[in-house]
mmCIF file of C-alpha atoms in Angstrom:
data_model
loop_
_atom_site.group_PDB
_atom_site.id
_atom_site.type_symbol
_atom_site.label_atom_id
_atom_site.label_comp_id
_atom_site.label_asym_id
_atom_site.label_seq_id
_atom_site.Cartn_x
_atom_site.Cartn_y
_atom_site.Cartn_z
ATOM 1 C CA MET O 1 61.780 -2.988 -0.652
ATOM 2 C CA THR O 2 63.276 -5.405 1.846
ATOM 3 C CA THR O 3 61.525 -3.692 4.810
ATOM 4 C CA ALA O 4 58.034 -3.717 3.209
ATOM 5 C CA ALA O 5 57.940 -7.474 2.569
ATOM 6 C CA PRO O 6 57.679 -8.517 6.254
ATOM 7 C CA GLU O 7 54.806 -6.045 6.718
ATOM 8 C CA VAL O 8 52.909 -7.560 3.757
ATOM 9 C CA ARG O 9 53.480 -11.089 5.064
ATOM 10 C CA ALA O 10 52.312 -10.030 8.523
ATOM 11 C CA ALA O 11 49.170 -8.482 7.091
ATOM 12 C CA ASP O 12 48.219 -11.601 5.085
ATOM 13 C CA PRO O 13 47.181 -13.732 8.106
ATOM 14 C CA VAL O 14 45.048 -10.836 9.395
ATOM 15 C CA LYS O 15 43.238 -10.545 6.043
ATOM 16 C CA ARG O 16 42.706 -14.304 5.928
ATOM 17 C CA ARG O 17 41.222 -14.308 9.435
ATOM 18 C CA ARG O 18 38.936 -11.424 8.533
ATOM 19 C CA SER O 19 37.782 -13.114 5.341
ATOM 20 C CA LYS O 20 37.127 -16.377 7.215
ATOM 21 C CA LEU O 21 35.197 -14.467 9.871
ATOM 22 C CA ALA O 22 33.156 -12.680 7.192
ATOM 23 C CA LEU O 23 32.447 -15.984 5.438
ATOM 24 C CA ARG O 24 31.416 -17.610 8.697
ATOM 25 C CA ASN O 25 29.087 -14.730 9.527
ATOM 26 C CA THR O 26 27.580 -14.907 6.033
ATOM 27 C CA LEU O 27 26.975 -18.655 6.298
ATOM 28 C CA LEU O 28 25.556 -18.217 9.774
ATOM 29 C CA GLY O 29 23.169 -15.551 8.515
ATOM 30 C CA TRP O 30 22.039 -17.717 5.601
ATOM 31 C CA SER O 31 21.483 -20.648 7.975
ATOM 32 C CA PHE O 32 18.881 -18.519 9.776
ATOM 33 C CA ILE O 33 17.308 -17.107 6.615
ATOM 34 C CA LEU O 34 17.298 -20.217 4.441
ATOM 35 C CA PRO O 35 14.598 -22.272 6.265
ATOM 36 C CA ASN O 36 12.156 -19.376 6.169
ATOM 37 C CA PHE O 37 13.036 -18.552 2.576
ATOM 38 C CA LEU O 38 12.593 -22.176 1.492
ATOM 39 C CA GLY O 39 9.223 -22.300 3.209
ATOM 40 C CA PHE O 40 8.190 -19.051 1.519
ATOM 41 C CA ALA O 41 9.436 -20.251 -1.873
ATOM 42 C CA ILE O 42 7.767 -23.675 -1.697
ATOM 43 C CA LEU O 43 4.504 -22.691 -0.021
ATOM 44 C CA THR O 44 3.969 -19.172 -1.422
ATOM 45 C CA LEU O 45 6.213 -18.117 -4.300
ATOM 46 C CA VAL O 46 5.912 -21.277 -6.420
ATOM 47 C CA PRO O 47 2.091 -21.501 -6.011
ATOM 48 C CA VAL O 48 1.703 -17.817 -6.923
ATOM 49 C CA VAL O 49 3.823 -18.186 -10.058
ATOM 50 C CA THR O 50 1.876 -21.337 -10.947
ATOM 51 C CA LEU O 51 -1.375 -19.472 -10.384
ATOM 52 C CA PHE O 52 -0.427 -16.795 -12.913
ATOM 53 C CA TYR O 53 0.413 -19.444 -15.476
ATOM 54 C CA MET O 54 -2.758 -21.427 -14.808
ATOM 55 C CA SER O 55 -4.863 -18.304 -15.316
ATOM 56 C CA LEU O 56 -3.727 -18.340 -18.950
ATOM 57 C CA THR O 57 -4.764 -21.966 -19.519
ATOM 58 C CA ASN O 58 -7.842 -24.127 -19.801
ATOM 59 C CA TRP O 59 -7.270 -26.880 -17.231
ATOM 60 C CA ASN O 60 -9.588 -29.191 -15.334
ATOM 61 C CA VAL O 61 -6.856 -31.101 -13.409
ATOM 62 C CA PHE O 62 -7.396 -34.381 -15.259
ATOM 63 C CA GLY O 63 -6.358 -33.283 -18.749
ATOM 64 C CA LYS O 64 -3.601 -31.230 -20.277
ATOM 65 C CA ALA O 65 -3.415 -27.520 -19.530
ATOM 66 C CA ASP O 66 -4.089 -25.816 -22.865
ATOM 67 C CA PHE O 67 -2.660 -22.316 -23.169
ATOM 68 C CA ILE O 68 -5.457 -19.887 -24.151
ATOM 69 C CA GLY O 69 -3.907 -16.513 -23.332
ATOM 70 C CA LEU O 70 -6.252 -13.879 -21.897
ATOM 71 C CA ALA O 71 -9.442 -15.745 -22.783
ATOM 72 C CA ASN O 72 -10.236 -16.462 -19.126
ATOM 73 C CA PHE O 73 -10.031 -12.770 -18.252
ATOM 74 C CA GLN O 74 -12.259 -11.844 -21.189
ATOM 75 C CA ARG O 75 -14.738 -14.426 -19.961
ATOM 76 C CA LEU O 76 -14.645 -12.885 -16.469
ATOM 77 C CA LEU O 77 -15.675 -9.502 -17.853
ATOM 78 C CA GLY O 78 -18.839 -11.011 -19.295
ATOM 79 C CA ASP O 79 -19.626 -13.371 -16.420
ATOM 80 C CA GLY O 80 -22.662 -12.142 -14.495
ATOM 81 C CA SER O 81 -21.849 -14.255 -11.437
ATOM 82 C CA PHE O 82 -18.349 -12.813 -11.215
ATOM 83 C CA GLN O 83 -19.714 -9.271 -11.492
ATOM 84 C CA VAL O 84 -22.183 -9.990 -8.686
ATOM 85 C CA SER O 85 -19.402 -11.449 -6.525
ATOM 86 C CA PHE O 86 -17.174 -8.439 -7.252
ATOM 87 C CA TRP O 87 -19.762 -5.889 -6.129
ATOM 88 C CA ASN O 88 -20.761 -8.033 -3.142
ATOM 89 C CA THR O 89 -17.099 -8.058 -2.074
ATOM 90 C CA ILE O 90 -16.914 -4.265 -2.393
ATOM 91 C CA TYR O 91 -20.191 -3.955 -0.460
ATOM 92 C CA TYR O 92 -18.929 -6.209 2.311
ATOM 93 C CA ALA O 93 -15.612 -4.347 2.579
ATOM 94 C CA ALA O 94 -17.328 -0.934 2.582
ATOM 95 C CA LEU O 95 -19.409 -1.995 5.603
ATOM 96 C CA HIS O 96 -16.916 -4.188 7.439
ATOM 97 C CA ILE O 97 -13.848 -1.925 7.402
ATOM 98 C CA PRO O 98 -15.297 1.229 9.036
ATOM 99 C CA LEU O 99 -17.505 -0.707 11.474
ATOM 100 C CA THR O 100 -14.593 -2.822 12.677
ATOM 101 C CA ILE O 101 -12.300 0.194 13.035
ATOM 102 C CA VAL O 102 -14.886 2.104 15.079
ATOM 103 C CA ALA O 103 -15.756 -0.897 17.265
ATOM 104 C CA SER O 104 -12.160 -1.988 17.884
ATOM 105 C CA LEU O 105 -10.914 1.557 18.546
ATOM 106 C CA GLY O 106 -13.806 2.198 20.919
ATOM 107 C CA LEU O 107 -13.021 -0.996 22.821
ATOM 108 C CA ALA O 108 -9.333 -0.109 22.945
ATOM 109 C CA LEU O 109 -10.062 3.353 24.350
ATOM 110 C CA LEU O 110 -12.397 1.878 26.952
ATOM 111 C CA LEU O 111 -10.058 -0.936 28.013
ATOM 112 C CA ASN O 112 -6.966 1.282 28.010
ATOM 113 C CA ASN O 113 -8.136 2.761 31.319
ATOM 114 C CA LYS O 114 -7.284 1.358 34.718
ATOM 115 C CA LEU O 115 -10.452 -0.579 35.475
ATOM 116 C CA ARG O 116 -11.066 -3.465 37.822
ATOM 117 C CA GLY O 117 -10.966 -6.703 35.854
ATOM 118 C CA VAL O 118 -9.641 -5.016 32.702
ATOM 119 C CA ALA O 119 -7.525 -8.082 31.840
ATOM 120 C CA PHE O 120 -10.657 -10.261 31.889
ATOM 121 C CA PHE O 121 -12.559 -7.900 29.614
ATOM 122 C CA ARG O 122 -9.636 -7.717 27.174
ATOM 123 C CA THR O 123 -9.529 -11.503 27.041
ATOM 124 C CA ALA O 124 -13.288 -11.726 26.592
ATOM 125 C CA ALA O 125 -13.177 -9.236 23.717
ATOM 126 C CA PHE O 126 -10.372 -11.159 22.015
ATOM 127 C CA PHE O 127 -11.887 -14.614 22.562
ATOM 128 C CA PRO O 128 -14.274 -14.579 19.526
ATOM 129 C CA TYR O 129 -11.297 -14.143 17.203
ATOM 130 C CA ILE O 130 -9.830 -17.509 18.207
ATOM 131 C CA THR O 131 -13.185 -19.302 18.323
ATOM 132 C CA SER O 132 -14.035 -21.799 15.591
ATOM 133 C CA ILE O 133 -15.707 -20.230 12.566
ATOM 134 C CA VAL O 134 -18.164 -23.134 12.402
ATOM 135 C CA ALA O 135 -19.200 -22.629 16.036
ATOM 136 C CA ILE O 136 -19.629 -18.884 15.481
ATOM 137 C CA ALA O 137 -21.699 -19.416 12.336
ATOM 138 C CA VAL O 138 -23.992 -22.015 13.940
ATOM 139 C CA VAL O 139 -24.671 -19.866 17.002
ATOM 140 C CA TRP O 140 -25.340 -16.698 15.003
ATOM 141 C CA ASN O 141 -27.562 -18.566 12.548
ATOM 142 C CA LEU O 142 -29.717 -19.504 15.536
ATOM 143 C CA LEU O 143 -29.666 -15.928 16.823
ATOM 144 C CA PHE O 144 -30.704 -14.606 13.390
ATOM 145 C CA SER O 145 -33.556 -17.111 12.951
ATOM 146 C CA PRO O 146 -36.499 -15.052 11.587
ATOM 147 C CA ASP O 147 -39.166 -16.794 13.659
ATOM 148 C CA TYR O 148 -37.465 -18.109 16.796
ATOM 149 C CA GLY O 149 -34.200 -16.160 17.019
ATOM 150 C CA PRO O 150 -33.640 -13.997 20.116
ATOM 151 C CA ILE O 151 -32.699 -10.984 17.972
ATOM 152 C CA ASN O 152 -36.079 -10.799 16.220
ATOM 153 C CA GLN O 153 -37.904 -11.600 19.458
ATOM 154 C CA ILE O 154 -36.230 -8.585 21.066
ATOM 155 C CA LEU O 155 -37.144 -6.423 18.059
ATOM 156 C CA ARG O 156 -40.771 -7.532 18.305
ATOM 157 C CA ALA O 157 -40.750 -6.855 22.035
ATOM 158 C CA ILE O 158 -39.730 -3.227 21.468
ATOM 159 C CA GLY O 159 -42.512 -2.712 18.930
ATOM 160 C CA LEU O 160 -41.068 -3.671 15.529
ATOM 161 C CA GLU O 161 -43.842 -5.730 13.935
ATOM 162 C CA ASN O 162 -41.943 -6.981 10.874
ATOM 163 C CA PRO O 163 -38.298 -7.540 11.815
ATOM 164 C CA PRO O 164 -35.777 -8.395 9.078
ATOM 165 C CA GLY O 165 -35.487 -11.901 7.727
ATOM 166 C CA TRP O 166 -31.709 -11.598 8.135
ATOM 167 C CA LEU O 167 -30.031 -14.602 6.515
ATOM 168 C CA THR O 168 -33.165 -15.478 4.518
ATOM 169 C CA SER O 169 -33.447 -11.990 3.030
ATOM 170 C CA ASN O 170 -31.570 -10.743 -0.024
ATOM 171 C CA GLU O 171 -31.306 -7.265 1.501
ATOM 172 C CA TRP O 172 -30.306 -8.227 5.052
ATOM 173 C CA ALA O 173 -28.104 -11.286 4.530
ATOM 174 C CA MET O 174 -24.909 -9.313 3.856
ATOM 175 C CA PRO O 175 -25.444 -6.846 6.746
ATOM 176 C CA ALA O 176 -25.979 -9.849 9.034
ATOM 177 C CA VAL O 177 -22.678 -11.372 7.900
ATOM 178 C CA VAL O 178 -20.958 -8.009 8.443
ATOM 179 C CA ILE O 179 -22.325 -7.839 12.002
ATOM 180 C CA VAL O 180 -20.971 -11.283 12.816
ATOM 181 C CA SER O 181 -17.635 -10.596 11.127
ATOM 182 C CA THR O 182 -17.221 -7.284 12.968
ATOM 183 C CA TRP O 183 -18.054 -8.937 16.291
ATOM 184 C CA ARG O 184 -15.465 -11.622 15.598
ATOM 185 C CA ASP O 185 -12.637 -9.386 14.338
ATOM 186 C CA MET O 186 -12.877 -6.375 16.631
ATOM 187 C CA GLY O 187 -11.044 -8.107 19.492
ATOM 188 C CA TYR O 188 -7.946 -8.704 17.375
ATOM 189 C CA TYR O 189 -7.752 -5.146 16.081
ATOM 190 C CA MET O 190 -8.511 -3.885 19.595
ATOM 191 C CA ILE O 191 -5.203 -5.452 20.668
ATOM 192 C CA LEU O 192 -3.394 -3.558 17.903
ATOM 193 C CA PHE O 193 -5.002 -0.274 18.907
ATOM 194 C CA LEU O 194 -4.179 -0.956 22.549
ATOM 195 C CA ALA O 195 -0.546 -1.394 21.591
ATOM 196 C CA GLY O 196 -0.680 1.913 19.727
ATOM 197 C CA LEU O 197 -2.331 3.710 22.654
ATOM 198 C CA GLN O 198 0.447 2.546 24.966
ATOM 199 C CA THR O 199 2.938 4.532 22.882
ATOM 200 C CA VAL O 200 1.092 7.857 23.191
ATOM 201 C CA PRO O 201 3.071 10.062 25.625
ATOM 202 C CA ARG O 202 1.115 10.962 28.751
ATOM 203 C CA GLU O 203 2.693 14.412 28.660
ATOM 204 C CA LEU O 204 0.675 15.301 25.568
ATOM 205 C CA TYR O 205 -2.601 14.611 27.355
ATOM 206 C CA GLU O 206 -1.468 16.597 30.377
ATOM 207 C CA ALA O 207 -0.466 19.545 28.177
ATOM 208 C CA ALA O 208 -3.832 19.394 26.398
ATOM 209 C CA ARG O 209 -5.674 19.428 29.735
ATOM 210 C CA VAL O 210 -3.654 22.455 30.866
ATOM 211 C CA ASP O 211 -4.660 24.215 27.638
ATOM 212 C CA GLY O 212 -8.323 23.519 28.445
ATOM 213 C CA ALA O 213 -8.975 20.783 25.844
ATOM 214 C CA ASN O 214 -11.974 18.577 26.562
ATOM 215 C CA ALA O 215 -12.106 14.807 26.023
ATOM 216 C CA TRP O 216 -13.164 15.055 22.356
ATOM 217 C CA GLN O 217 -10.463 17.620 21.574
ATOM 218 C CA ARG O 218 -7.811 15.449 23.246
ATOM 219 C CA PHE O 219 -8.996 12.459 21.226
ATOM 220 C CA ARG O 220 -9.025 14.396 17.955
ATOM 221 C CA ASN O 221 -5.794 16.355 18.363
ATOM 222 C CA VAL O 222 -3.652 13.957 20.419
ATOM 223 C CA THR O 223 -4.893 10.377 20.162
ATOM 224 C CA ILE O 224 -5.740 10.203 16.455
ATOM 225 C CA PRO O 225 -2.462 11.802 15.189
ATOM 226 C CA CYS O 226 -0.376 9.536 17.440
ATOM 227 C CA LEU O 227 -2.342 6.482 16.272
ATOM 228 C CA ARG O 228 -1.830 7.242 12.581
ATOM 229 C CA PRO O 229 0.757 4.463 11.965
ATOM 230 C CA THR O 230 -1.417 1.936 13.814
ATOM 231 C CA MET O 231 -4.531 3.143 12.006
ATOM 232 C CA PHE O 232 -2.800 2.746 8.658
ATOM 233 C CA PHE O 233 -1.665 -0.787 9.460
ATOM 234 C CA VAL O 234 -5.108 -1.785 10.720
ATOM 235 C CA THR O 235 -6.788 -0.317 7.643
ATOM 236 C CA VAL O 236 -4.507 -2.170 5.243
ATOM 237 C CA MET O 237 -4.913 -5.480 7.067
ATOM 238 C CA LEU O 238 -8.677 -5.024 7.316
ATOM 239 C CA THR O 239 -8.936 -4.217 3.621
ATOM 240 C CA ILE O 240 -7.004 -7.293 2.531
ATOM 241 C CA ASN O 241 -8.901 -9.574 4.916
ATOM 242 C CA SER O 242 -12.238 -8.094 3.832
ATOM 243 C CA PHE O 243 -11.513 -8.769 0.171
ATOM 244 C CA LYS O 244 -10.498 -12.347 1.047
ATOM 245 C CA ILE O 245 -13.584 -13.151 3.161
ATOM 246 C CA PHE O 246 -14.610 -16.736 2.548
ATOM 247 C CA ASP O 247 -14.996 -19.101 5.491
ATOM 248 C CA LEU O 248 -17.654 -17.211 7.456
ATOM 249 C CA ILE O 249 -19.859 -16.663 4.411
ATOM 250 C CA LEU O 250 -19.382 -20.270 3.297
ATOM 251 C CA VAL O 251 -20.657 -21.619 6.613
ATOM 252 C CA MET O 252 -23.347 -19.010 7.332
ATOM 253 C CA THR O 253 -25.006 -18.489 3.953
ATOM 254 C CA ASP O 254 -23.053 -20.429 1.296
ATOM 255 C CA GLY O 255 -23.396 -17.347 -0.907
ATOM 256 C CA GLY O 256 -27.175 -17.173 -0.561
ATOM 257 C CA PRO O 257 -29.953 -16.501 -0.560
ATOM 258 C CA GLY O 258 -29.553 -16.518 -4.317
ATOM 259 C CA GLN O 259 -26.250 -14.740 -4.898
ATOM 260 C CA SER O 260 -26.760 -11.958 -2.370
ATOM 261 C CA THR O 261 -23.674 -12.923 -0.336
ATOM 262 C CA LEU O 262 -21.565 -14.500 -3.075
ATOM 263 C CA VAL O 263 -18.046 -13.022 -2.869
ATOM 264 C CA ILE O 264 -15.008 -13.430 -5.100
ATOM 265 C CA SER O 265 -13.309 -16.002 -2.863
ATOM 266 C CA GLN O 266 -16.373 -18.224 -2.941
ATOM 267 C CA PHE O 267 -16.708 -17.719 -6.686
ATOM 268 C CA ILE O 268 -13.119 -18.994 -7.008
ATOM 269 C CA TYR O 269 -13.918 -21.960 -4.753
ATOM 270 C CA ARG O 270 -16.984 -22.918 -6.774
ATOM 271 C CA LYS O 271 -15.284 -22.674 -10.149
ATOM 272 C CA GLY O 272 -12.163 -24.484 -8.997
ATOM 273 C CA PHE O 273 -13.253 -27.200 -6.587
ATOM 274 C CA GLU O 274 -16.911 -27.726 -7.490
ATOM 275 C CA GLU O 275 -16.786 -27.286 -11.271
ATOM 276 C CA SER O 276 -13.105 -28.236 -11.818
ATOM 277 C CA GLN O 277 -12.433 -25.131 -13.947
ATOM 278 C CA PHE O 278 -9.051 -24.468 -12.404
ATOM 279 C CA GLY O 279 -7.808 -22.216 -15.186
ATOM 280 C CA TYR O 280 -10.881 -19.999 -14.941
ATOM 281 C CA ALA O 281 -10.748 -20.014 -11.120
ATOM 282 C CA SER O 282 -7.074 -19.005 -11.292
ATOM 283 C CA ALA O 283 -7.981 -16.031 -13.485
ATOM 284 C CA ALA O 284 -10.527 -14.924 -10.871
ATOM 285 C CA ALA O 285 -7.856 -15.337 -8.164
ATOM 286 C CA VAL O 286 -5.455 -13.149 -10.164
ATOM 287 C CA ALA O 287 -8.194 -10.515 -10.498
ATOM 288 C CA LEU O 288 -8.678 -10.593 -6.704
ATOM 289 C CA PHE O 289 -4.909 -10.339 -6.222
ATOM 290 C CA PHE O 290 -4.679 -7.201 -8.355
ATOM 291 C CA LEU O 291 -7.737 -5.725 -6.645
ATOM 292 C CA CYS O 292 -5.977 -6.061 -3.282
ATOM 293 C CA ILE O 293 -2.746 -4.653 -4.727
ATOM 294 C CA VAL O 294 -4.425 -1.604 -6.272
ATOM 295 C CA VAL O 295 -6.384 -0.738 -3.133
ATOM 296 C CA THR O 296 -3.309 -1.212 -0.935
ATOM 297 C CA ILE O 297 -1.201 1.057 -3.175
ATOM 298 C CA ILE O 298 -3.917 3.724 -3.032
ATOM 299 C CA GLN O 299 -3.904 3.480 0.755
ATOM 300 C CA PHE O 300 -0.109 3.818 0.847
ATOM 301 C CA PHE O 301 -0.177 6.974 -1.278
ATOM 302 C CA TRP O 302 -3.069 8.428 0.709
ATOM 303 C CA ASN O 303 -1.262 7.769 3.989
ATOM 304 C CA LYS O 304 1.962 9.255 2.625
ATOM 305 C CA ARG O 305 0.120 12.346 1.466
ATOM 306 C CA ARG O 306 -1.526 12.797 4.869
ATOM 307 C CA SER O 307 1.783 12.296 6.668
ATOM 308 C CA SER O 308 3.505 14.937 4.561
#
C-alpha cells in the first residue's frame, strides 16, 4: 500500500495535463467551427424553421400571423397557377438537365486535350457563368427578337419561312430560356467534369487501345464509369438548381407570355412580395423544398443501385 501511493500521485499530474490538452484542443476546434455554425444557424436554419411555421399561418406581414394548419397546402392543390408553375418547372428541368450535361461533358472532353490556347478556351467557356444575369437576358432577348433578331434572320436565310416567335410564343418561350440557361451553366459544370477527367488513369486508356477499343468504346467503358461520382454530383446539383430557377426567367420573360414560363420560384415571389401572402408563399416554398428532397433521394438510391 505504501509503494502504490507515490505512483498514483505521480500519475495525477500526467492525467491533469492530458485533460487540459484535450480541453484546449476541444475549445480550439469549436473556435473554428462556431463562426460557421452561427452563420448557418442565423442565415439558414432559423429562416427554414420559420418558413415551416409560416406555411401553417395566414400572414401578410402587417398583421398577426393566424395559425390555419394545412389550409395553405389544400389551397395549393386547387390553385391553377401553382399547378401550371409546377409542370413548367418539371418541363424546364427535363430539358435543362440533360442538355447541360451533354454540352458540359462534350466541352470537357474537347478541352481536356493538349490544344494550343486551351486555357483561353476554358476561360471563355466559363465566362458566361460569372456574367450578370441582367446582361445575359438583355443580349439574348435581342438575339431572340422575332423580326430583327440575328437568330431568326439566320433561319430565314437558310430557307425557314416562318421561324419561331421565341420569347413571344407560348410554345417556344421555355425552350428559349433553356437554351440560354444551358449556354450560361455549361462552363461551370465543364470545370467539374474536367476535374473528374483528370482523375481517370491514363493506363486504362492505354490498355483499352491495346485491346483494340475505338474512341467510342473507350468513352463508354473507361471514361463514363470513372466519371460516375462526378456525374452523380453534377446531376444532383443541376436538378436542385433547375427546380430553383428564378432570376433568368424573371428578367427574360417575367413568367410570360401568359403563364408559359411561370415556375414555382416565381410563383412564390409573386405571392409573397407582390401580393403580400407570405403564409401562402411559404407553403409553396415548402412544397418546392420537398420536391427537391424527394428527387434528390431518388437520385441517391438510383446511384447506389448502379454502383452496387
